[in-house]
XYZ file of C-alpha atoms in Angstrom:
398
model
C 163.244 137.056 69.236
C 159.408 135.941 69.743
C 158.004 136.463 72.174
C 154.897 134.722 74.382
C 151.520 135.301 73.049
C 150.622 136.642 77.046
C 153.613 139.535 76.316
C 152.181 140.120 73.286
C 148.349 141.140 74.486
C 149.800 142.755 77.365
C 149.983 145.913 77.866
C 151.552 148.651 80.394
C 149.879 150.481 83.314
C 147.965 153.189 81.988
C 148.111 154.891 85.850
C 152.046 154.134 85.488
C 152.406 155.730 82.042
C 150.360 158.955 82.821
C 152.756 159.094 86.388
C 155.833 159.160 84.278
C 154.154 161.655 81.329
C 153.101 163.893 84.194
C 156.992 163.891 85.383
C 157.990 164.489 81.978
C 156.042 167.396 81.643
C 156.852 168.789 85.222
C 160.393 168.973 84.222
C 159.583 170.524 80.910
C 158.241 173.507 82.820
C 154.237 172.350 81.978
C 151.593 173.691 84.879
C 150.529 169.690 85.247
C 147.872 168.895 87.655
C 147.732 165.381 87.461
C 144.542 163.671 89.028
C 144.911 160.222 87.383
C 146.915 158.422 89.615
C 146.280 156.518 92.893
C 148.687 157.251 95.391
C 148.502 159.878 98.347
C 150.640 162.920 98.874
C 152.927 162.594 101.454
C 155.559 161.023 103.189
C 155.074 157.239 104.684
C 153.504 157.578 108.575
C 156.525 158.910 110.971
C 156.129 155.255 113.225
C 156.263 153.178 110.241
C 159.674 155.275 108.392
C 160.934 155.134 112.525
C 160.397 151.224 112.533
C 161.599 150.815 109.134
C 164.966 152.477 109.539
C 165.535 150.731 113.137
C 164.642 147.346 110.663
C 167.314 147.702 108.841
C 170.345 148.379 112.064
C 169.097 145.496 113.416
C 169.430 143.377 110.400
C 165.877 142.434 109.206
C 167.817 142.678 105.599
C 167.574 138.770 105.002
C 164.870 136.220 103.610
C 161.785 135.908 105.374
C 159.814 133.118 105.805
C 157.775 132.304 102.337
C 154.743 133.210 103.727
C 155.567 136.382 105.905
C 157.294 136.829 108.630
C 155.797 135.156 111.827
C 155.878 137.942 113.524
C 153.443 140.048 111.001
C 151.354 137.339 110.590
C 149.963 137.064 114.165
C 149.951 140.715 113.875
C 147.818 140.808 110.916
C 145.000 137.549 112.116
C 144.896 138.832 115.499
C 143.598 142.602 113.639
C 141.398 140.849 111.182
C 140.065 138.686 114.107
C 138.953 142.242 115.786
C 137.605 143.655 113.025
C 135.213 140.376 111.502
C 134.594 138.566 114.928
C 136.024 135.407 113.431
C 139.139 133.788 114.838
C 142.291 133.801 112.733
C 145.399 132.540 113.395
C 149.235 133.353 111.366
C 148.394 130.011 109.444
C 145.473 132.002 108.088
C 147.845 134.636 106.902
C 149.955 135.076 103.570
C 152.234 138.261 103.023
C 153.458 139.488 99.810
C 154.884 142.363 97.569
C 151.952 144.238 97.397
C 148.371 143.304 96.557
C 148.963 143.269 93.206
C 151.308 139.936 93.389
C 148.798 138.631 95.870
C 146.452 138.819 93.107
C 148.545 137.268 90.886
C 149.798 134.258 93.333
C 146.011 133.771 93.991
C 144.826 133.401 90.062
C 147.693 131.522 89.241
C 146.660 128.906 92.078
C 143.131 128.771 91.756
C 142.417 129.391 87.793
C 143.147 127.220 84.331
C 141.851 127.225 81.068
C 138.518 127.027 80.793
C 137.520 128.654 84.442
C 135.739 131.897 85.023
C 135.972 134.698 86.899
C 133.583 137.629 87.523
C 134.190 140.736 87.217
C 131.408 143.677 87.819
C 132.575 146.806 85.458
C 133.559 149.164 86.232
C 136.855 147.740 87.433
C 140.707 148.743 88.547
C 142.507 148.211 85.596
C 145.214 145.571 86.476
C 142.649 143.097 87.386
C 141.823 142.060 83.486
C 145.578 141.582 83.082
C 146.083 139.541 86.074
C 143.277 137.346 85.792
C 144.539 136.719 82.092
C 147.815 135.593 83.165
C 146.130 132.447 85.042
C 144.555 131.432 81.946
C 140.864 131.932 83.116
C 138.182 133.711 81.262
C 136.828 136.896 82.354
C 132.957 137.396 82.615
C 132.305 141.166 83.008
C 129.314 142.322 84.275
C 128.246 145.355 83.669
C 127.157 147.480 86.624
C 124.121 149.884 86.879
C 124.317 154.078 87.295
C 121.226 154.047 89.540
C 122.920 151.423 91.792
C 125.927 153.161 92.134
C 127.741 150.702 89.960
C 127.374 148.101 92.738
C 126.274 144.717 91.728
C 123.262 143.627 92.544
C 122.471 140.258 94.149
C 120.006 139.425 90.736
C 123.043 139.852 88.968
C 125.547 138.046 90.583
C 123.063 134.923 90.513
C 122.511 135.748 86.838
C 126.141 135.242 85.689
C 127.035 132.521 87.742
C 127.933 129.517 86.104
C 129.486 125.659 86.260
C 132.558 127.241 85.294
C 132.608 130.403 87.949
C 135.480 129.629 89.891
C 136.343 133.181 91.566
C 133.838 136.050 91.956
C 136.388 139.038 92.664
C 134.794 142.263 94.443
C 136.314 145.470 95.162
C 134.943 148.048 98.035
C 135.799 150.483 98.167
C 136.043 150.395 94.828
C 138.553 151.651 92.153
C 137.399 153.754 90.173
C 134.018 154.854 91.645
C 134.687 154.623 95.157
C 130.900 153.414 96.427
C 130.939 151.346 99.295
C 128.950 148.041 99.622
C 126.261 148.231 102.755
C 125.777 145.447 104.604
C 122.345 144.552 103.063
C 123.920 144.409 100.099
C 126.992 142.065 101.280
C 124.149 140.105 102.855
C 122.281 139.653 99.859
C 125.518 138.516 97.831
C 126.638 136.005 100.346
C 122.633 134.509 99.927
C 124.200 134.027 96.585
C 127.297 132.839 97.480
C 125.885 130.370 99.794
C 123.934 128.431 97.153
C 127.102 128.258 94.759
C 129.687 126.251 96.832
C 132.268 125.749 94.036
C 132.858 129.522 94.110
C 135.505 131.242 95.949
C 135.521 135.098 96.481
C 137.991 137.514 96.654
C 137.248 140.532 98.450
C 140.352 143.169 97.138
C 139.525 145.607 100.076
C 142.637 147.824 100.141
C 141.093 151.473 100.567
C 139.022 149.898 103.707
C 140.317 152.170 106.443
C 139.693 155.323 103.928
C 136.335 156.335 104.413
C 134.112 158.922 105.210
C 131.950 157.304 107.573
C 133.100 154.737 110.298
C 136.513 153.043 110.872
C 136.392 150.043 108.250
C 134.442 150.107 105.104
C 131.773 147.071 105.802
C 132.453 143.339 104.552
C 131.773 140.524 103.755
C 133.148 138.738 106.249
C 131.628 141.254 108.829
C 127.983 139.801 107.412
C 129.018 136.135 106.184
C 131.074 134.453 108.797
C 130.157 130.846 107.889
C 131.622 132.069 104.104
C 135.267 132.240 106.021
C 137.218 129.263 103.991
C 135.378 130.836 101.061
C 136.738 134.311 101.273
C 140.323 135.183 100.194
C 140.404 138.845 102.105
C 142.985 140.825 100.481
C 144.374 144.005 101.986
C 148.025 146.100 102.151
C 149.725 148.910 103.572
C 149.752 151.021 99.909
C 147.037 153.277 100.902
C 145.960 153.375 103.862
C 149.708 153.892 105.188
C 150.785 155.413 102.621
C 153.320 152.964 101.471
C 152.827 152.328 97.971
C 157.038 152.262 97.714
C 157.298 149.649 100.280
C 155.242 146.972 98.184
C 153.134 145.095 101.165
C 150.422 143.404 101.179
C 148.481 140.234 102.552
C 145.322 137.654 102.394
C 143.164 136.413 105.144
C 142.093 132.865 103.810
C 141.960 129.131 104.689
C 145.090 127.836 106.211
C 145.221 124.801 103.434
C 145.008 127.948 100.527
C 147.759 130.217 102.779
C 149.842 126.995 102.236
C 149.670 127.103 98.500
C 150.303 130.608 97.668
C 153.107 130.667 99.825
C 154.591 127.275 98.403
C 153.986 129.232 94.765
C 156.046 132.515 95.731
C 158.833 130.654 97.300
C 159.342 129.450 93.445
C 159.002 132.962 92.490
C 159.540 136.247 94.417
C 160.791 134.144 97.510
C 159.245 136.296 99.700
C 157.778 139.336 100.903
C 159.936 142.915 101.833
C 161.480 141.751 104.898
C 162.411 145.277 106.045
C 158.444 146.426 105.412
C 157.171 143.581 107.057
C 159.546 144.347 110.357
C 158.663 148.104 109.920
C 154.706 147.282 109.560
C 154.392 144.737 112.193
C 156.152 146.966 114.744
C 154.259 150.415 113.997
C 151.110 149.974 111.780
C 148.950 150.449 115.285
C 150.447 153.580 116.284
C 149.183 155.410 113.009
C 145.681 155.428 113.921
C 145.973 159.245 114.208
C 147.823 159.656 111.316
C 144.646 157.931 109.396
C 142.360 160.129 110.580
C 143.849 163.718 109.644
C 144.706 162.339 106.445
C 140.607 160.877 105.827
C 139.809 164.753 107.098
C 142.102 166.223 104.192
C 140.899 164.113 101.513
C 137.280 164.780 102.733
C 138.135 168.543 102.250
C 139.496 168.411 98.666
C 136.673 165.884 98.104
C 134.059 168.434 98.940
C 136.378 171.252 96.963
C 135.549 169.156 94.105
C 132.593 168.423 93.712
C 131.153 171.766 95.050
C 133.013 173.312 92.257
C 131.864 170.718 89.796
C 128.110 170.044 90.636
C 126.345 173.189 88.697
C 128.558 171.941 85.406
C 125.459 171.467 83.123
C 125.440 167.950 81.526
C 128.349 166.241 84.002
C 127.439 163.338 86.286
C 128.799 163.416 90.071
C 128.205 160.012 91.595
C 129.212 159.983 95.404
C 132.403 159.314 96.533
C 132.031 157.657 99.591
C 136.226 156.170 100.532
C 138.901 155.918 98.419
C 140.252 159.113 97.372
C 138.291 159.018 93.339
C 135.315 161.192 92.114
C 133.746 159.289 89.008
C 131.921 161.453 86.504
C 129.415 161.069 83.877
C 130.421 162.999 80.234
C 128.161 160.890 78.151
C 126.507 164.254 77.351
C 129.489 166.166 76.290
C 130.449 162.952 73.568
C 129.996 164.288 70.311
C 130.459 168.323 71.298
C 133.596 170.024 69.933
C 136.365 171.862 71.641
C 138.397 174.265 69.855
C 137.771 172.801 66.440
C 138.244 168.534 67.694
C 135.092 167.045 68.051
C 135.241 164.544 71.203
C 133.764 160.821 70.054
C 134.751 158.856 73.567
C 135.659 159.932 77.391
C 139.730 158.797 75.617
C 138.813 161.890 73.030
C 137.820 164.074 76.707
C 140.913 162.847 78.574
C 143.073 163.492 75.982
C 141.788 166.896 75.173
C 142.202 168.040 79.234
C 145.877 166.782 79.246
C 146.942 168.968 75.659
C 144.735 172.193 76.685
C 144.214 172.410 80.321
C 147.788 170.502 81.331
C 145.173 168.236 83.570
C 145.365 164.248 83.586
C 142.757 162.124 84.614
C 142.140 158.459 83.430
C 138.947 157.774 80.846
C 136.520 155.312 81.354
C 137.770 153.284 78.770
C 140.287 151.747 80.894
C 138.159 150.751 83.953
C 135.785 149.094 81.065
C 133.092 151.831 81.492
C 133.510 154.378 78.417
C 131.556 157.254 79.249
C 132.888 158.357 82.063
C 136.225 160.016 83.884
C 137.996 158.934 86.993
C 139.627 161.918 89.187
C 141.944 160.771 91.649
C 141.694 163.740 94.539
C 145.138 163.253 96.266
C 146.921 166.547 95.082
C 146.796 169.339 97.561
C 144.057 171.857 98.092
C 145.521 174.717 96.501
C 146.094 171.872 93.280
C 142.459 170.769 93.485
C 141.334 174.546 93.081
C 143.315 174.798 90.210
C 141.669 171.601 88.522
C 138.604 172.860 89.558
C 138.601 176.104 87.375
C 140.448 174.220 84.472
C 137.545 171.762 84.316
C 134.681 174.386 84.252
C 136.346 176.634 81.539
C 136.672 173.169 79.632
C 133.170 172.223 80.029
C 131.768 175.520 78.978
C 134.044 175.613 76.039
C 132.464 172.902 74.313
C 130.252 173.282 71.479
């Protein structure tokens, strides 16, 4: 059988692939500490698995509406209308299976052959994939160290072109995890203001995990008047720990709501309709929930990088929400470990998974070689363990 060029380039989830090798080697009897992928220890918030049991005995087990259920939806504008001072109604809303398919719905509508869409690097490593899928090229721009791979303003102008037809931005961003200020947000919407015929898609789905304050700023918080220009895209994956449940949702015009949810009633129909019943009825009473679980990855986040910051020659750059510590190992490319010289970060990542039974995801994949991306969501006594496994490998190499 042949099949579609798109199958062809495509390839699987690295994060999903070193999941199911991690398994593997669990049930081989391997001491795995895996630190590669993105999803928080932990059972679902006790409202939310209440609500989503009670769903189901009272039948919420049918279609939903295309676009969410109506319910969720004035849910959802009335809590984005709180949190950017800018009045949104259900029309405004569009709910899908996860953020991923919003992604997907959203490129698909927007982007043909021969658009554009930027992409500051480093990046999460489904959006090349997903963006490819629509057809559209990808312009990556490369972000800088001393900026805390945040792009600039300068740069955003710079790469802007006739053909620019989505400029996609991630904070708190996968896989560094810096946070855009508001003077910087304010500086890209100057940007963004001078280029009508771009839309931007703010992917903000760690916003509620951070360190400081209880939403991450954006762009809509600074850039009102850019409101029919902003797709806002959010879920309940991480901050409610519901990464099983596939939900998630965009804040947008009404006229684009309309489209995406004409385009997944010709293809997923709609959303969960026993997570959007669950969500919509307890997603407010987790607020406490959220905070003891930002105070335990603050205190494996501070185990970490207190144990890694005297390593001689590795980068820390701040983590600052999220749940990822991004490091620097440009210095240790071209060193040996028992015998192997390491060319790459791959060559690094590789080398901690067959010696030191740790996984972690290389640079490489996020489009940044050079660096490593830990994931810190495996319990404290875990994150001590990776902790001395990644100093003895450090000092081990020649």
């Amino acid at each position: 059988m042949k099949l579609s060029q798109r199958v062809k380039n495509l390839k699987p989830s690295v994060g999903f692939e070193l999941l199911k090798m991690a398994q593997q080697m669990k049930s081989q009897g391997d001491d795995v500490i895996s630190l590669a992928i993105g999803e928080l220890q932990g059972k679902t918030y006790p409202a939310i698995r209440a609500a989503g049991q009670k769903a189901i005995e009272e039948g919420y087990t049918k279609y939903s509406p295309s676009a969410g259920q109506e319910a969720l939806r004035k849910k959802l504008a009335e809590q984005a209308s709180q949190q950017f001072s800018i009045p949104f109604s259900a029309e405004n809303v569009f709910v899908s299976n996860g953020c991923k398919y919003v992604l997907y719905v959203v490129f698909q509508s927007l982007c043909e052959t021969g658009d554009e869409v930027l992409l500051p690097a480093p990046y999460w490593m489904s959006y090349p994939p997903v963006i490819a899928f629509s057809g559209a090229d990808l312009k990556i721009v490369p972000t800088q160290a001393k900026q805390n791979f945040k792009i600039t303003a300068e740069e955003l102008e710079k790469n802007i072109n006739s053909k620019t037809k989505v400029f996609l931005l991630n904070s708190p961003n996968n896989p560094t995890s810096a946070i855009y200020t508001e003077e910087e947000l304010k500086a890209l919407g100057e940007v963004l203001r001078r280029n009508p015929h771009v839309m931007t898609l703010v992917d903000a789905i760690y916003d509620r995990l951070v360190f400081s304050g209880k939403y991450a700023p954006h762009l809509l918080n600074v850039c009102p008047d850019l409101k029919d220009r902003v797709l806002a895209v959010n879920g309940a994956s991480k901050n409610y720990l519901m990464t099983g449940w596939r939900l998630g949702w965009l804040i947008g015009s009404k006229e684009l709501a309309q489209v995406f949810s004409a385009f997944q009633s010709q293809t997923v129909s709609c959303a969960n309709s026993m997570a959007q019943r669950a969500f919509e009825q307890a997603f407010e009473q987790c607020e406490e929930d959220i905070k003891e679980t930002i105070q335990k990855l603050k205190t494996v986040r501070d185990i970490l990088t207190e144990g890694l910051k005297d390593i001689s020659g590795l980068k820390l750059f701040p983590s600052e929400g999220a749940f990822y510590l991004w490091l620097g190992v440009t210095s240790f490319i071209g060193k040996t470990h028992k015998g192997k010289r390491l060319n790459s970060s791959k060559d690094i990542m590789e080398k901690l998974l067959k010696d030191k039974k740790l996984l972690c995801i290389c640079g490489e994949e996020f489009g940044r070689p050079g660096y490593l991306r830990l994931s810190y969501v495996a319990e404290e006594s875990a994150i001590r363990k990776a902790v001395v496994r990644l100093q003895e490998f450090f000092s081990d190499l020649t």
